[in-house]
PDB file of C-alpha atoms in Angstrom:
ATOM      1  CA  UNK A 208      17.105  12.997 -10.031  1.00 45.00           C
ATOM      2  CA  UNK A 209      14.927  15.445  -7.873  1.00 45.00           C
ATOM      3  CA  UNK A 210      12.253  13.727  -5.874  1.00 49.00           C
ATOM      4  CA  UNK A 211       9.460  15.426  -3.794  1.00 50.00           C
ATOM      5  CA  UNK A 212      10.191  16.689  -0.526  1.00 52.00           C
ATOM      6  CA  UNK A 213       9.707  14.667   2.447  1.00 56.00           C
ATOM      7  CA  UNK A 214       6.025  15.775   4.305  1.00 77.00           C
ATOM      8  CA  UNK A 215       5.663  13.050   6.314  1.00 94.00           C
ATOM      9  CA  UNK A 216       8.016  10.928   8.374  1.00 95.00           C
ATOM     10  CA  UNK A 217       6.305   8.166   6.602  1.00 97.00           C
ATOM     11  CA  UNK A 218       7.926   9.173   3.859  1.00 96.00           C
ATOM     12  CA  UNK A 219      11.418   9.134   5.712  1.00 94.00           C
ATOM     13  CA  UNK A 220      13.358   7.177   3.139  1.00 93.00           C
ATOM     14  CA  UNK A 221      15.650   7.807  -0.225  1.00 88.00           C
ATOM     15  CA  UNK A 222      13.741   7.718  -2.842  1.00 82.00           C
ATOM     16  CA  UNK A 223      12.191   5.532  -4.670  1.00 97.00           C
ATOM     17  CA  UNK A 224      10.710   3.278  -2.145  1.00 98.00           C
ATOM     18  CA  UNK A 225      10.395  -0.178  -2.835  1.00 98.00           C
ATOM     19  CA  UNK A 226       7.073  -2.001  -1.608  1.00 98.00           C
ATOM     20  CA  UNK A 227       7.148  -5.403  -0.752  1.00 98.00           C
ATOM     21  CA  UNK A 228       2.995  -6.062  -2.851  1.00 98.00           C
ATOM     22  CA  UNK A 229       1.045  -8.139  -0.714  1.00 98.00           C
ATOM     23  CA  UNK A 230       4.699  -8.741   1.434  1.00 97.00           C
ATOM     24  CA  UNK A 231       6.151  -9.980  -2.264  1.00 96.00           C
ATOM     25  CA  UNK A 232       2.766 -12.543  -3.789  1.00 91.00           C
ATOM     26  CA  UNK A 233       4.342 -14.189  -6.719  1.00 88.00           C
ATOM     27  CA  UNK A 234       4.779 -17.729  -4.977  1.00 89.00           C
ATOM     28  CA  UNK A 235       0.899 -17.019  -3.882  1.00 91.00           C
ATOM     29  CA  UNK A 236       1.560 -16.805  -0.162  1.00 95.00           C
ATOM     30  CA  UNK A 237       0.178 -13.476  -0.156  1.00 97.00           C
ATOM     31  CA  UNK A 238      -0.743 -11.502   2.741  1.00 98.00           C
ATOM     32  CA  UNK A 239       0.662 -14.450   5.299  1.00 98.00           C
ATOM     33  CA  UNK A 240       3.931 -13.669   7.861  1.00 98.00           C
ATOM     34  CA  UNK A 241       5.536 -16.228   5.914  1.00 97.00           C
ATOM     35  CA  UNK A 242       5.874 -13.630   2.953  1.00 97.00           C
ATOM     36  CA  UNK A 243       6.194 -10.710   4.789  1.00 98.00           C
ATOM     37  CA  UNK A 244       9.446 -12.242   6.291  1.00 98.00           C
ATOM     38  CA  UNK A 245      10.616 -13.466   3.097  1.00 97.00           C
ATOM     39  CA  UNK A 246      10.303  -9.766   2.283  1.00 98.00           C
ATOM     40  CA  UNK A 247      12.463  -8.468   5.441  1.00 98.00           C
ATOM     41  CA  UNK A 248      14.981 -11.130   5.028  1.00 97.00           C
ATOM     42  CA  UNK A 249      15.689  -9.525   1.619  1.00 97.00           C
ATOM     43  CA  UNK A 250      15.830  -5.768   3.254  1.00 97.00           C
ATOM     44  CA  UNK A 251      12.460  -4.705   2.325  1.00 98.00           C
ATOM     45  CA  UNK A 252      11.190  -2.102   4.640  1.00 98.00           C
ATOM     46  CA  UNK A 253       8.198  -0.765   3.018  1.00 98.00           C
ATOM     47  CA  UNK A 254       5.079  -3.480   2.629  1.00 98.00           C
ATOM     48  CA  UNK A 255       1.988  -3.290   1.300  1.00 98.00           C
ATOM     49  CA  UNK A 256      -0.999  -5.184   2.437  1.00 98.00           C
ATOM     50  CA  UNK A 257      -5.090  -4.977   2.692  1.00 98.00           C
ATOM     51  CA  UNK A 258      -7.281  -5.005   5.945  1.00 98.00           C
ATOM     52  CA  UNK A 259     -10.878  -5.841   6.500  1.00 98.00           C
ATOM     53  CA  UNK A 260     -12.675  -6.313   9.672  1.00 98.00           C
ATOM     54  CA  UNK A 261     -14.181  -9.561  10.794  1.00 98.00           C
ATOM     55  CA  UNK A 262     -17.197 -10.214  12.419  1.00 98.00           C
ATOM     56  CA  UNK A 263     -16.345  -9.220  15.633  1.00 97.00           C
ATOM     57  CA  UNK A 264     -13.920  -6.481  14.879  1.00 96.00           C
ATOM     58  CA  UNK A 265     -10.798  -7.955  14.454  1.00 97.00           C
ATOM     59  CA  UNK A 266      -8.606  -6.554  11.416  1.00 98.00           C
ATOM     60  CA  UNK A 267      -7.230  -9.597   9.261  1.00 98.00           C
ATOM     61  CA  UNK A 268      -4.250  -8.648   6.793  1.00 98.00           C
ATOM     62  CA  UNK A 269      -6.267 -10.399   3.238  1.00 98.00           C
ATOM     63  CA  UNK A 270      -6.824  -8.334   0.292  1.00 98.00           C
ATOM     64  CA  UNK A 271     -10.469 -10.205  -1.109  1.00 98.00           C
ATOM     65  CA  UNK A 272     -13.500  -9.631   0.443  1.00 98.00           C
ATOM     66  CA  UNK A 273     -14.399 -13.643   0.396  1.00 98.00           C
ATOM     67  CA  UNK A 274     -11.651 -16.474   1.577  1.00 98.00           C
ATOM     68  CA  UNK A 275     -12.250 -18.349  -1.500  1.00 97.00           C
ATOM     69  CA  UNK A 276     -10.004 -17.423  -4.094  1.00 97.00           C
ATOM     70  CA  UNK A 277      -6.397 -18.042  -2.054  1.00 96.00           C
ATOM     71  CA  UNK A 278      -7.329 -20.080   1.299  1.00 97.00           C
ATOM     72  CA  UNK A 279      -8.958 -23.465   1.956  1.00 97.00           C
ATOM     73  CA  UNK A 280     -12.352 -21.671   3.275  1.00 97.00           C
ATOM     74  CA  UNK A 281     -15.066 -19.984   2.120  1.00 97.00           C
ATOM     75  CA  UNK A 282     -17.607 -17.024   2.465  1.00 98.00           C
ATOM     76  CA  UNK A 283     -17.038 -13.472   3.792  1.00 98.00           C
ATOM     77  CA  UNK A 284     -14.646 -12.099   5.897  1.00 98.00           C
ATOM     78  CA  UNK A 285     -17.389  -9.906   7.084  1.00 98.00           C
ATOM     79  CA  UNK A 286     -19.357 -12.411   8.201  1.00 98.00           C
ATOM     80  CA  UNK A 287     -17.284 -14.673  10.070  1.00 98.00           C
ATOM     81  CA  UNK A 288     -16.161 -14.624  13.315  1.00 98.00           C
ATOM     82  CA  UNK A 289     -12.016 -14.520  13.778  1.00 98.00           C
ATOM     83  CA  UNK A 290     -12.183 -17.691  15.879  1.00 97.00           C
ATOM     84  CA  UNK A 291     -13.493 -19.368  12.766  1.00 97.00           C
ATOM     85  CA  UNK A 292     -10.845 -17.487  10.630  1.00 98.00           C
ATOM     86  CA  UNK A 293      -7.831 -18.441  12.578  1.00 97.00           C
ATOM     87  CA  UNK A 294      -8.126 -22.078  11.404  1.00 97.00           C
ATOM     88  CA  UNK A 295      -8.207 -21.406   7.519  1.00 97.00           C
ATOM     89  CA  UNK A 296      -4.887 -21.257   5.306  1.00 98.00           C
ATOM     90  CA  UNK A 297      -3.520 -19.462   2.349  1.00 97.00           C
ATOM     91  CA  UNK A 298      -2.259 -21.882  -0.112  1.00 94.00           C
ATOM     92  CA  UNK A 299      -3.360 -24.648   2.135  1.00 93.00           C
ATOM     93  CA  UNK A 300      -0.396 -23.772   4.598  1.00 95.00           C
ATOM     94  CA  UNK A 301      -0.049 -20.470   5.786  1.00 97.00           C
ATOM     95  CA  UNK A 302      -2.821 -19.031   8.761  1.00 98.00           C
ATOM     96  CA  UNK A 303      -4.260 -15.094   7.946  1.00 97.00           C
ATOM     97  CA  UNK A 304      -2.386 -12.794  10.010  1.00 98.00           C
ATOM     98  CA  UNK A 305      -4.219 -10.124  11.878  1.00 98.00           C
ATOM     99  CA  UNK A 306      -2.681  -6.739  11.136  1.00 98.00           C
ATOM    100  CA  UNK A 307      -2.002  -6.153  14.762  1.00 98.00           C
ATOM    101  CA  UNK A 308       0.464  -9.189  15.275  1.00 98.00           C
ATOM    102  CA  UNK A 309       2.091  -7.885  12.054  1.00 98.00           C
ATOM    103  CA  UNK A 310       2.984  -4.634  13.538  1.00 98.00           C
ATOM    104  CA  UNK A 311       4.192  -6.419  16.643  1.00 98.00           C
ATOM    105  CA  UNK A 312       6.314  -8.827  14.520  1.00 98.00           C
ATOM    106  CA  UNK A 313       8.007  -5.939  12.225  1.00 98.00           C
ATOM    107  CA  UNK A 314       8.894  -3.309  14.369  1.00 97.00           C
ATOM    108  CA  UNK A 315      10.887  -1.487  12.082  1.00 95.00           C
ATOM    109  CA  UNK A 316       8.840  -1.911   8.880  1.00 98.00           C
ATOM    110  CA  UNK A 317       6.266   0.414   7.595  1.00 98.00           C
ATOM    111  CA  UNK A 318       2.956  -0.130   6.132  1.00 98.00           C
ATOM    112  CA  UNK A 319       1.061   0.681   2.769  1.00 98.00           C
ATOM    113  CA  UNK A 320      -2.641  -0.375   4.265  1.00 98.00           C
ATOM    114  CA  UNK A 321      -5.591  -0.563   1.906  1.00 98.00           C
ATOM    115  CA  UNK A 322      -8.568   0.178   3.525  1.00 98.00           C
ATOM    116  CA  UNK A 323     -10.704  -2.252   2.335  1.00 97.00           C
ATOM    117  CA  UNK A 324     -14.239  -1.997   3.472  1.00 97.00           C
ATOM    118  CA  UNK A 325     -16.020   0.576   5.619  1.00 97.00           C
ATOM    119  CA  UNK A 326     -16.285  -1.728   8.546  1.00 97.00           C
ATOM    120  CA  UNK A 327     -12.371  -1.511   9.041  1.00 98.00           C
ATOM    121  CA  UNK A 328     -11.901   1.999   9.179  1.00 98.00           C
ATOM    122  CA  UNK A 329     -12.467   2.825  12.964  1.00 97.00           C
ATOM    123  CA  UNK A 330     -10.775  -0.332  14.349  1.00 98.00           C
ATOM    124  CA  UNK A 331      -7.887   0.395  12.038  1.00 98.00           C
ATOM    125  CA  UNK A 332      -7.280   4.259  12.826  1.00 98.00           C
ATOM    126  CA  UNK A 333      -8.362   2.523  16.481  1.00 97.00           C
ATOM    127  CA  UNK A 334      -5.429   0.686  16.233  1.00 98.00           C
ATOM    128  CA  UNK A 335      -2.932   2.915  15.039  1.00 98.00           C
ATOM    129  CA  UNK A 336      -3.989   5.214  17.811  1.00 98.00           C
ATOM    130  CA  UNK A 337      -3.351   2.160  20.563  1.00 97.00           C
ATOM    131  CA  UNK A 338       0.040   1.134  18.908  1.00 97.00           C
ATOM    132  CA  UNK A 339       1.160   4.145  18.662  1.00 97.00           C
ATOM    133  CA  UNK A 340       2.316   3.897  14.776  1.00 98.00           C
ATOM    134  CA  UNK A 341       1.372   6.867  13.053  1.00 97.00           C
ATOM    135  CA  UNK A 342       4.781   7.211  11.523  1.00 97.00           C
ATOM    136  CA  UNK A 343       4.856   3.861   9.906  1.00 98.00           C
ATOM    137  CA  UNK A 344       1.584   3.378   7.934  1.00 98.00           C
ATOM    138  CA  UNK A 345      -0.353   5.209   5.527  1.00 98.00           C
ATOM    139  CA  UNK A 346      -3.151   4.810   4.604  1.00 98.00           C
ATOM    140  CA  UNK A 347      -4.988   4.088   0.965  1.00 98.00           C
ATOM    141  CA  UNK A 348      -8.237   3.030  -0.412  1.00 97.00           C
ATOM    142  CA  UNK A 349      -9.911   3.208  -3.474  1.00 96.00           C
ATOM    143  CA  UNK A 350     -12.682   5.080  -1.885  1.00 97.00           C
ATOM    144  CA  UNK A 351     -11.433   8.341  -1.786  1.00 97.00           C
ATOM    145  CA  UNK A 352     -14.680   9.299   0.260  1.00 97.00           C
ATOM    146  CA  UNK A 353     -13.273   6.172   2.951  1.00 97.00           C
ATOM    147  CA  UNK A 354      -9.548   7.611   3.159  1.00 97.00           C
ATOM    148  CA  UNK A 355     -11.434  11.494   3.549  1.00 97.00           C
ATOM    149  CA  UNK A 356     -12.836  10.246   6.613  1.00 97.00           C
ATOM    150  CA  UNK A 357     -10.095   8.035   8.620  1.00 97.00           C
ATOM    151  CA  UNK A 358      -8.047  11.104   7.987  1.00 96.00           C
ATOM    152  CA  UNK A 359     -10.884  13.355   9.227  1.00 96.00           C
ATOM    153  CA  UNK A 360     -10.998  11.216  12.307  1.00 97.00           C
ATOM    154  CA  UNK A 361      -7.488  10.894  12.643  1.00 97.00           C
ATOM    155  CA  UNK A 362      -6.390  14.522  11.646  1.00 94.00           C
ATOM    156  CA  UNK A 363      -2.618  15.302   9.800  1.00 93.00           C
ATOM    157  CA  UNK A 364      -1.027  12.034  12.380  1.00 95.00           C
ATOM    158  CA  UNK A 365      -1.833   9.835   9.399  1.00 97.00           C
ATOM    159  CA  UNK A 366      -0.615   9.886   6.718  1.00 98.00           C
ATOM    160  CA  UNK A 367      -2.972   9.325   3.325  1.00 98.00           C
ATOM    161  CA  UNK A 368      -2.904   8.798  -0.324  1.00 98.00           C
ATOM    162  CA  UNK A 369      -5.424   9.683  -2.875  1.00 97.00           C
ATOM    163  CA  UNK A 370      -8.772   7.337  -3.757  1.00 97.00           C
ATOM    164  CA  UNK A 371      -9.907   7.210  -7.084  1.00 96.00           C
ATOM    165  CA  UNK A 372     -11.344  10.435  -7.267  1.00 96.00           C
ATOM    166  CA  UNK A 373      -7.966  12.159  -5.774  1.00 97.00           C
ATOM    167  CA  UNK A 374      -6.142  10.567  -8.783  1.00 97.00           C
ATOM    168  CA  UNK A 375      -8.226  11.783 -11.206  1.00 96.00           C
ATOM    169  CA  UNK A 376      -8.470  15.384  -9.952  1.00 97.00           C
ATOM    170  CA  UNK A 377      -4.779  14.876  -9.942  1.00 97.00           C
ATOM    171  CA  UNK A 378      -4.508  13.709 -13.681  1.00 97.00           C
ATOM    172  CA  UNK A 379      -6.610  16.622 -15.068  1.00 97.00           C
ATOM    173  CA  UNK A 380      -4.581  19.040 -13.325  1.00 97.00           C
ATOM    174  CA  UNK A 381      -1.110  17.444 -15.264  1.00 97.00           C
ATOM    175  CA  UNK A 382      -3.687  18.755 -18.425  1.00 97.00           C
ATOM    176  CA  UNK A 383      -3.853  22.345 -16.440  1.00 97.00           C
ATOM    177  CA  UNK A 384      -7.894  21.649 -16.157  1.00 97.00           C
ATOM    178  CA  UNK A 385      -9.352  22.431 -13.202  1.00 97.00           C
ATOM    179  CA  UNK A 386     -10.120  19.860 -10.360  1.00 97.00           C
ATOM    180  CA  UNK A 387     -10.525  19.889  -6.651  1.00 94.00           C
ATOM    181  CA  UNK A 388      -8.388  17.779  -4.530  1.00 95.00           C
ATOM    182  CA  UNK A 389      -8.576  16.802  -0.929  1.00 95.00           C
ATOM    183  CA  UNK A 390      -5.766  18.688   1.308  1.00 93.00           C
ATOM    184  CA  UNK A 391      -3.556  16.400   3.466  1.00 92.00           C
ATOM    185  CA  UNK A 392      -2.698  13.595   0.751  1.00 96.00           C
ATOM    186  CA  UNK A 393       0.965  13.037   0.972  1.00 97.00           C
ATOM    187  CA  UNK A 394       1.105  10.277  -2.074  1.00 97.00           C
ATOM    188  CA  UNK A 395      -0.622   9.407  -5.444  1.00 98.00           C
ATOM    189  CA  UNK A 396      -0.730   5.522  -5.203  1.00 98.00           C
ATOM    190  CA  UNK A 397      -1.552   4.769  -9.366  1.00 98.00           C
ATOM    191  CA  UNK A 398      -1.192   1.926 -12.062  1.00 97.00           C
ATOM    192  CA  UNK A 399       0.577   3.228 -14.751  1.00 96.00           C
ATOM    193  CA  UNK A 400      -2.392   2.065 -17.022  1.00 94.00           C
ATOM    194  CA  UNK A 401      -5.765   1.557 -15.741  1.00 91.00           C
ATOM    195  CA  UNK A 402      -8.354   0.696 -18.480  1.00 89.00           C
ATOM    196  CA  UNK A 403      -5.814   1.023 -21.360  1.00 91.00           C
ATOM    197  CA  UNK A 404      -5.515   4.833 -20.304  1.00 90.00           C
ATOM    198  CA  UNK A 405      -2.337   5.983 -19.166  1.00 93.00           C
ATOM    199  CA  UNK A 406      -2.198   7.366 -16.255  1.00 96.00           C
ATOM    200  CA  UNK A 407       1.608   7.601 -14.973  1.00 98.00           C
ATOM    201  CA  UNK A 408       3.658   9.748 -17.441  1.00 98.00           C
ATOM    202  CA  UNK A 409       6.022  12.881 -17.137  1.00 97.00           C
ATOM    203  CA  UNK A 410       3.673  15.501 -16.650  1.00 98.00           C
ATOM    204  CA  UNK A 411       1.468  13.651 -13.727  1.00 98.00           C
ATOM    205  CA  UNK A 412       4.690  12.807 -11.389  1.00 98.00           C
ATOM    206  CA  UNK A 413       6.108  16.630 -12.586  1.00 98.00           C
ATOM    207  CA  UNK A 414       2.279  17.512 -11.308  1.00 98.00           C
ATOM    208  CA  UNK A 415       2.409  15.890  -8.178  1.00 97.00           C
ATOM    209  CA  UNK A 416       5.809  17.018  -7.152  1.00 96.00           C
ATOM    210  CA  UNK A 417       4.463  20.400  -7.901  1.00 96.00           C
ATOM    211  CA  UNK A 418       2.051  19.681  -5.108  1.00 95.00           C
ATOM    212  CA  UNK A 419       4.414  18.139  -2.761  1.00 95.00           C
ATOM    213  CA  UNK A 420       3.290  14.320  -3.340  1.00 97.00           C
ATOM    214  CA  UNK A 421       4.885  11.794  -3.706  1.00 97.00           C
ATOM    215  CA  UNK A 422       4.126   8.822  -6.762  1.00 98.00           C
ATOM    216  CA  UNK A 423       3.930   5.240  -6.199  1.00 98.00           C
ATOM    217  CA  UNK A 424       3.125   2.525  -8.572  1.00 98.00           C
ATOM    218  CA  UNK A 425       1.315  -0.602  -8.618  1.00 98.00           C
ATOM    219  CA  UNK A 426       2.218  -3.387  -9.280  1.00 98.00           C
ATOM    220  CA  UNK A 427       5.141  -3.417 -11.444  1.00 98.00           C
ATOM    221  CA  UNK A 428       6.798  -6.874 -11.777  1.00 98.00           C
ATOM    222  CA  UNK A 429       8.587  -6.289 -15.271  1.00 98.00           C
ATOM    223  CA  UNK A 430      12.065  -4.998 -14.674  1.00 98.00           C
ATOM    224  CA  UNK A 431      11.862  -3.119 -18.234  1.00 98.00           C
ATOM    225  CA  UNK A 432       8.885  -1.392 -16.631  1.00 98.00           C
ATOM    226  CA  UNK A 433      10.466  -0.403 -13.305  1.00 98.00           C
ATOM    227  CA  UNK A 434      13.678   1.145 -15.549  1.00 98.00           C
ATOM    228  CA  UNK A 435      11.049   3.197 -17.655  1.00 98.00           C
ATOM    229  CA  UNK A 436       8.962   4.371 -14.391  1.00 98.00           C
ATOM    230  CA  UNK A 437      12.422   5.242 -12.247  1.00 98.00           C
ATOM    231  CA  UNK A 438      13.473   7.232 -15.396  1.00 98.00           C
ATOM    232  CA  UNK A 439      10.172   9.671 -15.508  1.00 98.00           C
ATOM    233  CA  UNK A 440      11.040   9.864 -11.610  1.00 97.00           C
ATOM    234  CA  UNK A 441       8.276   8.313  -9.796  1.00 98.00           C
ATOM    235  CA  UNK A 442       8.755   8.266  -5.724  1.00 97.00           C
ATOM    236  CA  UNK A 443       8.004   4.646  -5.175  1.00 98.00           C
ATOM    237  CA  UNK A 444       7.425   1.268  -6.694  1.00 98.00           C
ATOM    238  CA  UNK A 445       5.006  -1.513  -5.533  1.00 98.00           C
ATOM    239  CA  UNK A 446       6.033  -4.912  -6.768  1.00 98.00           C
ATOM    240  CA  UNK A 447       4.994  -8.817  -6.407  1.00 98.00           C
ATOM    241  CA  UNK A 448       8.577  -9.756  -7.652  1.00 98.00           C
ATOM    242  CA  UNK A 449      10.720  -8.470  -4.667  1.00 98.00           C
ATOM    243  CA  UNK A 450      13.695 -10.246  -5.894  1.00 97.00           C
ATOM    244  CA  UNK A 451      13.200  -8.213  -9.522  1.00 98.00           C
ATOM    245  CA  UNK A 452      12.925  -4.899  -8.058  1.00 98.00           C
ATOM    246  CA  UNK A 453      15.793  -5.386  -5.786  1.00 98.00           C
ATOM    247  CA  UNK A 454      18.177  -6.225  -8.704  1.00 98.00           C
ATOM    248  CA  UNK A 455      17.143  -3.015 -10.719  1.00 98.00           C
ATOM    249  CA  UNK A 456      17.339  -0.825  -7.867  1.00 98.00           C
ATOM    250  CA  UNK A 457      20.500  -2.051  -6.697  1.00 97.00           C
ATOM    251  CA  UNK A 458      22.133  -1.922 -10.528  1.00 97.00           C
ATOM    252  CA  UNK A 459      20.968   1.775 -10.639  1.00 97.00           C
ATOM    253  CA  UNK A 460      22.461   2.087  -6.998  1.00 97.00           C
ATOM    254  CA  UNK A 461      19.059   3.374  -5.591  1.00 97.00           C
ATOM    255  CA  UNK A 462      19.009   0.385  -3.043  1.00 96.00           C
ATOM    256  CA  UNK A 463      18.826   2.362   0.320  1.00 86.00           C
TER     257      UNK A 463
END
């Protein structure tokens, strides 16, 4: 099967790309280096994970804006300082990661980042600037208007996917109506259904190829629903259930 060309080195690697969601977040441990070895012990390269910015400008790998619904604390990331943050635990066990000692710890992986509030976007492109990383992340958010400006900041270094609005510019051209879309993108990052509309089908992954982007899904832990996805061609599939993935990948012999 024909997959988009490669347009950023990013990108370097066979299609389809298998995301490790959240570093693999069925167990709940989501987010934490436990998971995100878990995930490299079983040859995932590619994760996926969420930054925000604490108080004082730290970036903390957690995907909710409050602690409260996986940790042992409570209130806003925002809000609290990372000396305070430090000491609280996913699933009672596991510390927050910041996003820096992640890159340190996983040399060789690369990152999916959603951007996740406005705070984190300059100590985040800050970051990748410092590290030196600008092959192995891109960047997402559903603020299309948020991703528009770390890539305006950053320039064509970073790679980018589409927000919202980039996604559904990019659906109504797959219906040949007209829609502007911002330049640079190098990946549609979708569900295949969002609000009982489908949005992942044929004709939008034929339409994004035509356009030189690549099409990743989220978050696909059905192996039925991997096989149909793989067979309309999509670039990329980002799943909780590592172990699933890697079992339909490997039976097609797509497990690079």
């Amino acid at each position: 099967m024909t997959h988009v060309r490669l347009r950023h080195p990013y990108l370097d690697h066979p299609a389809p790309i298998p995301f490790a969601h959240r570093g693999g977040a069925a167990d709940g441990l989501e987010n934490t280096a436990t998971a995100f070895r878990r995930a490299s012990d079983a040859g995932y390269r590619y994760f996926e994970t969420d930054v925000h910015a604490t108080a004082d400008g730290k970036l903390v790998a957690f995907h909710d804006a409050t602690l409260d619904r996986v940790t042992d604390g409570s209130g806003r990331i925002a809000e609290l300082p990372w000396k305070r943050l430090r000491e609280v635990r996913v699933a009672g066990s596991e510390p927050l990661p910041l996003f820096e000692e992640l890159l340190e710890e996983f040399p060789d992986a690369r990152w999916n980042i959603d951007l996740k509030a406005e705070s984190a976007l300059h100590p985040l492109v800050n970051l990748i600037a410092r590290a030196g990383v600008w092959d192995r992340v891109c960047v997402g958010s559903f603020s299309e208007g948020r991703v528009a400006r770390a890539q305006r900041i950053a320039g064509p270094r970073l790679a980018t996917s589409y927000g919202v609005r980039g996604v559904v510019g990019l659906r109504l051209r797959s219906f040949a109506i007209p829609a502007a879309l911002r330049v640079g993108a190098v990946a549609a990052q979708v569900p295949e259904v969002q609000a009982g509309i489908r949005v992942v089908d044929r004709r939008f992954v034929r339409t994004a190829h035509e356009r030189g982007l690549q099409v990743h899904v989220w978050t696909v832990n059905e192996p039925e629903r991997m096989e149909a996805l793989l067979d309309l061609g999509v670039d990329g599939i980002m799943t909780d259930r590592i172990d699933i993935l890697r079992t339909v990948l490997d039976r097609r012999g797509a497990w690079a």
